[in-house]
Amino acid sequence: MIKAFSVVAALALCWGSAVAQTAPAAAPAPAAAVMPGIQSQNIADVKPDASEVPGYAKQTNGERAKVQPGNNAPMWRQVNSGVAGFSSLPKSEAPEAGVLIQPFVQYPGSRVTNAGEAWRQVRNNWLIPYGGSLLLIVLAAIALFHFKVGPIKVHGEPTGRMVERFSAFERAAHWANVAAFLVLAVSGVVMAFGKFFLLPIMGTTLFGWLTYALKNAHNFAGPLFAVSLLVVIVTFMRDNLPAKGDLAWLLKGGGIFSGHEIDSGRYNAGEKVVFWGGVFVLGITVVVSGLAMDKLLPGLSYDRSTMQIAHMVHSVANLLMLVMMMGHIYLGTLGTKGAYEGMRSGYVDEIWAEQHHKLWLDDIKAGRIPAHRTPVAAPSARSGDPVQV
Ligand code: HEM
């Protein structure tokens, strides 16, 4: 049965192709039917072995049309070659207006292809799937830590003696930076990943408006973040310089799992890693690449490859920074009892300082570093006001 069906099918195919081959000869198209100005080519004129002719690869589009009508490869190769054509736009305003398709490159993680496509491959095949997974994995790890190990509690009763941990200026610098950071983080995450978790809920119209608004918010918050980041770096740099016990602190993981915290100065080695890695190196990288995409860096040629490279650097740096900051935000809020109060009010209880930053408290008590850095206008007599040690 199957055999009989195959024979019938084969005969039908042979008959079909025979008709196709003989059809043009049997009924040539009347000349009047061809639209004026449009030249038609008979596909039967194609020479299948034309590619064996010497110089085939170097043929112009006109030469190719003679041997393989309809094959426009030479024209597209030229368009693809990145060679600038003519454009009347001024070079200063549109540096590559004459180049329709960028030349071939290979960005890390892409194939060798034209730069626009190479950038698209890096973004869609690497940054989005692996970056998104990284954020989810770190979020899950933090949640697991919180529910299995739990927050670091204060060991002992509050003494009521308060120590000034952050001056008013330090807190203002920190929270200004946090405000800009949060706008950037939320808008950045929605722009990169929103189509996976918001678009299905909101629909295209609302999601389009939201991302448009967030893109503008991102562009405004960027320069604010840049300025406040510089202030944060300068303000907090001195106490984040490496000190004697830092290596021991790192090797013992701060003593977080043994339950006995390793003594540290004003900031422990973990905080210093976040400061130098997350705030200084990654922060500056994110800012510089962001300003490049905003076309705010003088002396750069703002063509597509500059934007593509800036975008890839920006994405990698801000994913890593986000991961580090997720750890910092957790430890600064839910993860360490009493830490957030320190950054909110400027004061921590002496027992908190003793447990987390003993060497710093020792220095204050010994008068080696000043206990007051925010100017106090007049001694406060109200009950409940912080008492300085
Ligand atoms: C919602 C976001 C954030 C919260 C809740 C938060 C919370 C805190 C807290 C509670 C501290 C005090 C830690 C201590 O007493 O040792 C702190 C310190 C600090 N934070 Fe944040 N923070 C946030 C975001 C940021 C961002 C975005 C940056 C910079 C990019 C930053 C940079 C710093 C710096 C430099 C310190 C000083 C300690 C150090 O150098 O490690 N924070 N933060």
XYZ file of C-alpha atoms and ligand atoms in Angstrom:
432
model
C 0.000 0.000 0.000
C 2.740 2.436 1.061
C 4.829 1.363 -1.923
C 1.948 2.051 -4.311
C 1.410 5.488 -2.740
C 5.122 6.356 -3.149
C 5.079 5.444 -6.834
C 2.003 7.640 -7.431
C 3.603 10.524 -5.498
C 6.864 10.214 -7.461
C 4.999 10.220 -10.782
C 3.029 13.279 -9.717
C 6.247 15.131 -8.798
C 7.935 14.233 -12.111
C 4.908 15.411 -14.037
C 4.818 18.643 -12.055
C 8.472 19.489 -12.664
C 8.186 18.579 -16.351
C 5.315 21.049 -16.685
C 7.329 23.704 -14.824
C 10.294 23.292 -17.140
C 8.303 23.351 -20.321
C 5.855 26.078 -19.289
C 7.982 29.170 -20.185
C 8.749 27.813 -23.644
C 5.138 26.866 -24.256
C 3.646 30.205 -23.187
C 6.157 33.109 -23.291
C 4.925 36.181 -21.457
C 3.619 38.826 -23.863
C 5.929 41.868 -23.943
C 2.997 44.169 -23.201
C 2.398 42.410 -19.852
C 5.801 43.563 -18.464
C 5.448 46.778 -16.436
C 7.330 49.669 -18.011
C 10.667 50.394 -16.306
C 10.875 46.983 -14.621
C 13.191 44.462 -16.218
C 12.391 40.856 -15.718
C 14.858 38.017 -15.884
C 14.153 34.442 -16.704
C 15.317 32.337 -13.807
C 16.072 29.583 -16.292
C 18.969 31.760 -17.563
C 20.849 31.260 -14.294
C 24.121 29.489 -14.813
C 24.581 27.144 -11.849
C 28.334 26.862 -12.440
C 28.799 30.662 -12.654
C 30.639 30.624 -9.329
C 33.465 28.705 -10.988
C 34.283 31.595 -13.343
C 37.547 33.302 -12.263
C 36.828 36.602 -10.539
C 33.296 35.545 -9.535
C 33.805 36.791 -5.977
C 34.917 40.216 -7.217
C 32.085 40.759 -9.696
C 30.081 43.959 -9.518
C 26.341 43.739 -9.162
C 25.968 44.427 -12.908
C 28.365 41.625 -13.856
C 26.675 39.240 -11.463
C 23.259 40.034 -12.917
C 24.452 38.799 -16.309
C 25.398 35.363 -15.032
C 23.013 35.011 -12.116
C 20.033 37.313 -12.518
C 18.489 38.254 -9.191
C 21.679 37.555 -7.236
C 22.443 40.891 -5.543
C 25.184 39.582 -3.256
C 27.861 42.056 -4.525
C 25.615 45.018 -3.702
C 24.834 43.725 -0.180
C 28.491 42.865 0.393
C 29.354 46.480 -0.371
C 26.597 47.779 1.916
C 27.891 45.433 4.620
C 31.522 46.401 4.223
C 31.302 49.488 6.436
C 32.689 51.685 3.630
C 31.185 55.147 3.904
C 28.993 56.298 1.082
C 27.989 59.903 0.494
C 25.890 61.796 3.029
C 25.272 65.532 3.112
C 24.914 65.498 6.942
C 27.833 67.167 8.761
C 30.389 64.651 10.106
C 30.449 66.375 13.499
C 26.749 65.695 14.037
C 26.404 62.350 12.301
C 29.843 60.695 12.196
C 28.719 57.604 10.282
C 25.663 58.797 8.374
C 27.093 57.396 5.113
C 27.520 53.880 6.557
C 24.293 51.903 6.401
C 25.516 48.642 7.937
C 28.546 48.490 10.224
C 31.610 46.387 9.301
C 32.162 42.875 10.654
C 33.496 42.448 14.191
C 33.489 39.809 16.898
C 32.412 41.052 20.313
C 33.128 38.703 23.254
C 30.471 36.000 23.023
C 29.269 36.834 19.481
C 29.963 35.323 16.070
C 31.979 37.261 13.468
C 29.229 39.345 11.924
C 28.304 42.965 11.377
C 28.649 44.952 14.601
C 24.947 45.622 15.101
C 24.146 41.926 14.922
C 27.189 41.050 17.072
C 25.992 43.449 19.778
C 22.488 41.971 19.571
C 23.913 38.480 20.067
C 25.907 39.543 23.146
C 22.848 41.228 24.641
C 20.266 38.564 23.874
C 22.405 35.439 24.284
C 24.502 36.458 27.280
C 23.647 39.638 29.147
C 19.906 39.105 29.451
C 19.719 35.362 30.231
C 22.860 35.057 32.375
C 22.531 38.512 33.956
C 18.901 37.859 34.856
C 19.763 34.421 36.265
C 22.593 35.915 38.330
C 20.237 38.442 39.929
C 17.674 35.736 40.745
C 20.320 33.366 42.136
C 21.763 36.063 44.423
C 18.270 37.064 45.553
C 17.479 33.422 46.354
C 20.828 32.972 48.168
C 20.142 36.039 50.330
C 16.627 34.788 51.130
C 18.011 31.338 51.979
C 20.645 32.876 54.248
C 18.030 35.041 55.943
C 15.637 32.186 56.661
C 18.232 29.488 57.472
C 20.986 31.414 59.276
C 19.027 34.537 60.203
C 20.016 38.141 60.821
C 22.994 39.062 62.996
C 21.493 40.016 66.353
C 22.928 42.357 68.951
C 24.497 40.239 71.694
C 23.361 41.867 74.899
C 21.090 44.571 76.197
C 21.369 48.144 74.853
C 23.449 50.317 77.165
C 21.703 53.579 76.262
C 25.098 55.147 75.609
C 25.058 56.251 71.988
C 28.058 56.641 69.707
C 28.047 58.892 66.649
C 28.618 56.542 63.729
C 27.848 58.827 60.782
C 27.910 62.621 60.627
C 24.986 64.527 59.116
C 27.043 65.154 55.987
C 27.946 61.462 55.612
C 24.307 60.449 55.932
C 23.143 63.091 53.464
C 25.762 61.955 50.936
C 24.808 58.312 51.436
C 21.036 58.742 51.163
C 21.250 61.119 48.173
C 23.283 58.464 46.416
C 20.822 55.752 47.462
C 17.876 57.730 46.043
C 19.539 58.056 42.639
C 20.716 54.437 42.792
C 17.217 53.098 43.460
C 15.732 55.021 40.515
C 18.509 53.691 38.277
C 18.224 50.127 39.564
C 14.436 49.895 39.192
C 14.351 51.592 35.777
C 17.354 49.590 34.553
C 15.887 46.250 35.624
C 12.521 47.049 34.015
C 14.168 48.175 30.766
C 16.325 45.045 30.584
C 14.033 42.361 31.989
C 10.565 43.952 32.183
C 9.359 42.326 28.999
C 9.593 38.947 30.700
C 7.687 39.746 33.901
C 5.728 42.983 33.328
C 4.753 42.935 29.663
C 2.600 39.791 30.032
C 0.686 41.429 32.908
C 0.465 45.016 31.612
C 0.104 44.605 27.883
C 2.085 46.435 25.236
C 0.539 49.928 25.542
C 1.037 50.363 29.275
C 4.426 48.658 29.230
C 5.520 50.929 26.369
C 4.582 54.066 28.338
C 6.186 52.710 31.505
C 9.520 51.916 29.877
C 9.487 55.256 28.053
C 8.968 57.092 31.376
C 11.589 54.951 33.119
C 14.101 55.523 30.345
C 13.803 59.271 30.908
C 13.972 58.811 34.695
C 17.130 56.719 34.161
C 18.739 59.445 32.051
C 17.971 62.122 34.656
C 19.027 60.065 37.684
C 22.309 59.040 35.987
C 24.120 62.391 36.320
C 22.737 62.798 39.899
C 24.139 59.383 40.753
C 27.486 60.328 39.181
C 27.853 63.436 41.344
C 26.624 61.819 44.585
C 28.824 58.779 43.951
C 31.896 61.012 43.781
C 30.879 62.647 47.069
C 30.362 59.200 48.674
C 33.739 57.982 47.418
C 35.594 61.020 48.753
C 33.650 61.013 52.055
C 34.071 57.327 52.917
C 37.445 56.598 51.312
C 39.738 57.345 54.260
C 38.191 54.830 56.666
C 38.031 52.182 53.947
C 41.807 52.143 53.404
C 43.295 48.685 54.092
C 44.242 48.078 57.735
C 46.097 45.409 59.705
C 43.317 42.972 60.641
C 41.559 43.008 57.242
C 43.171 39.862 55.828
C 42.403 37.850 58.971
C 38.817 39.127 58.844
C 38.432 37.994 55.232
C 40.081 34.601 55.816
C 37.676 33.888 58.678
C 34.672 35.262 56.768
C 34.266 37.892 59.456
C 33.409 35.110 61.914
C 29.838 35.160 60.661
C 29.401 31.391 60.906
C 31.356 30.905 64.156
C 29.078 33.416 65.890
C 32.019 35.488 67.112
C 32.667 38.516 64.934
C 36.313 39.316 64.158
C 37.343 42.705 65.559
C 37.491 45.502 63.014
C 37.946 49.247 62.719
C 35.249 51.661 61.563
C 34.520 49.443 58.559
C 35.253 45.728 58.384
C 37.059 44.079 55.467
C 33.764 42.939 53.918
C 32.546 46.527 53.798
C 35.886 47.560 52.312
C 35.521 44.983 49.523
C 32.088 46.424 48.713
C 33.512 49.954 48.871
C 36.505 49.377 46.566
C 34.926 46.748 44.309
C 31.266 47.765 44.180
C 31.305 51.502 44.834
C 34.702 52.614 43.506
C 35.593 50.347 40.541
C 32.142 49.236 39.398
C 30.470 52.539 40.337
C 32.931 54.564 38.284
C 32.718 52.093 35.377
C 28.921 52.286 35.394
C 29.016 56.086 35.540
C 31.611 56.522 32.775
C 29.893 54.073 30.415
C 26.502 55.623 31.252
C 27.734 59.141 30.524
C 29.147 57.844 27.231
C 25.685 56.587 26.276
C 24.233 59.962 27.303
C 26.790 61.563 24.924
C 28.111 63.608 27.832
C 31.783 62.621 27.679
C 33.801 65.142 25.675
C 36.171 63.940 22.989
C 34.373 60.674 22.136
C 33.122 59.909 18.634
C 29.471 58.985 19.171
C 29.036 56.331 16.542
C 27.250 53.010 16.856
C 30.285 50.978 17.925
C 30.980 53.414 20.792
C 27.383 52.978 21.955
C 27.522 49.194 21.604
C 30.762 48.893 23.586
C 29.559 51.383 26.227
C 26.301 49.454 26.549
C 28.038 46.089 27.033
C 30.496 47.513 29.602
C 27.616 49.310 31.368
C 25.511 46.143 31.532
C 28.249 43.883 32.889
C 29.383 46.468 35.452
C 25.900 47.308 36.661
C 24.874 43.660 36.974
C 27.915 43.021 39.176
C 27.320 46.249 41.102
C 23.674 45.334 41.624
C 24.697 41.956 43.013
C 27.156 43.549 45.452
C 24.634 46.201 46.441
C 21.972 43.551 47.056
C 24.308 42.095 49.667
C 25.018 45.579 51.061
C 21.332 46.502 51.243
C 20.462 43.212 52.937
C 23.215 43.591 55.548
C 22.333 47.271 56.018
C 18.649 46.560 56.675
C 17.311 43.100 57.635
C 20.666 41.334 57.923
C 22.333 43.262 60.758
C 20.147 44.432 63.621
C 20.864 48.080 64.441
C 22.869 48.936 61.287
C 20.056 50.803 59.534
C 19.378 52.937 62.651
C 23.027 53.979 62.535
C 22.739 55.282 58.986
C 19.291 56.812 59.640
C 19.930 58.681 62.897
C 23.721 58.780 62.838
C 23.997 57.014 66.221
C 24.471 53.418 67.363
C 24.376 51.924 70.827
C 27.769 51.285 72.377
C 27.048 47.566 72.551
C 26.460 47.507 68.775
C 29.742 49.316 68.175
C 31.569 46.930 70.541
C 30.193 43.868 68.751
C 30.709 44.995 65.156
C 33.535 47.535 65.173
C 35.450 47.036 68.432
C 38.740 48.584 67.277
C 36.854 51.710 66.179
C 35.101 52.025 69.546
C 38.453 51.490 71.341
C 39.921 54.358 69.286
C 37.019 56.641 70.206
C 37.272 55.772 73.911
C 41.027 56.334 73.856
C 40.479 59.722 72.167
C 42.480 58.683 69.088
C 39.545 59.612 66.843
C 36.972 62.310 67.660
C 33.704 61.156 69.175
C 31.779 64.102 67.612
C 32.080 65.011 64.002
C 28.683 66.656 63.463
C 28.819 70.103 65.125
C 26.475 70.158 68.159
C 24.749 73.552 68.435
C 23.957 73.441 72.147
C 23.944 70.700 74.761
C 20.595 68.985 74.583
C 18.742 68.448 77.821
C 15.751 66.668 76.366
C 15.304 63.084 77.508
C 15.738 60.517 74.797
C 18.395 62.524 72.969
C 21.559 60.580 72.128
C 24.233 60.669 74.800
C 27.816 60.844 73.518
C 30.522 58.618 74.986
C 18.599 50.918 49.806
C 19.907 51.038 49.658
C 20.916 51.126 50.772
C 20.788 50.927 52.104
C 19.556 50.544 52.880
C 22.091 51.152 52.691
C 22.375 51.039 54.040
C 23.590 51.312 54.620
C 23.905 51.203 56.014
C 22.924 50.791 57.079
C 25.201 51.513 56.185
C 25.972 51.538 57.500
C 26.805 50.305 57.672
C 27.685 50.434 58.876
O 27.276 51.021 59.856
O 28.813 49.917 58.832
C 25.713 51.836 54.891
C 27.012 52.226 54.647
C 27.494 52.583 53.425
N 26.826 52.534 52.230
Fe 24.906 52.032 51.964
N 22.966 51.481 51.703
C 22.292 51.485 50.504
C 22.804 51.758 49.255
C 24.092 52.201 49.037
C 24.601 52.567 47.757
C 23.810 52.548 46.464
C 25.899 52.919 47.938
C 26.893 53.380 46.914
C 26.873 53.095 45.656
C 26.183 52.785 49.331
C 27.402 53.061 49.908
C 27.676 52.947 51.248
C 28.955 53.271 51.836
C 30.179 53.763 51.081
C 28.841 53.043 53.206
C 29.900 53.237 54.284
C 30.438 51.944 54.735
C 31.392 51.367 53.758
O 32.253 52.081 53.264
O 31.244 50.188 53.470
N 25.066 52.344 49.963
N 24.724 51.695 53.946
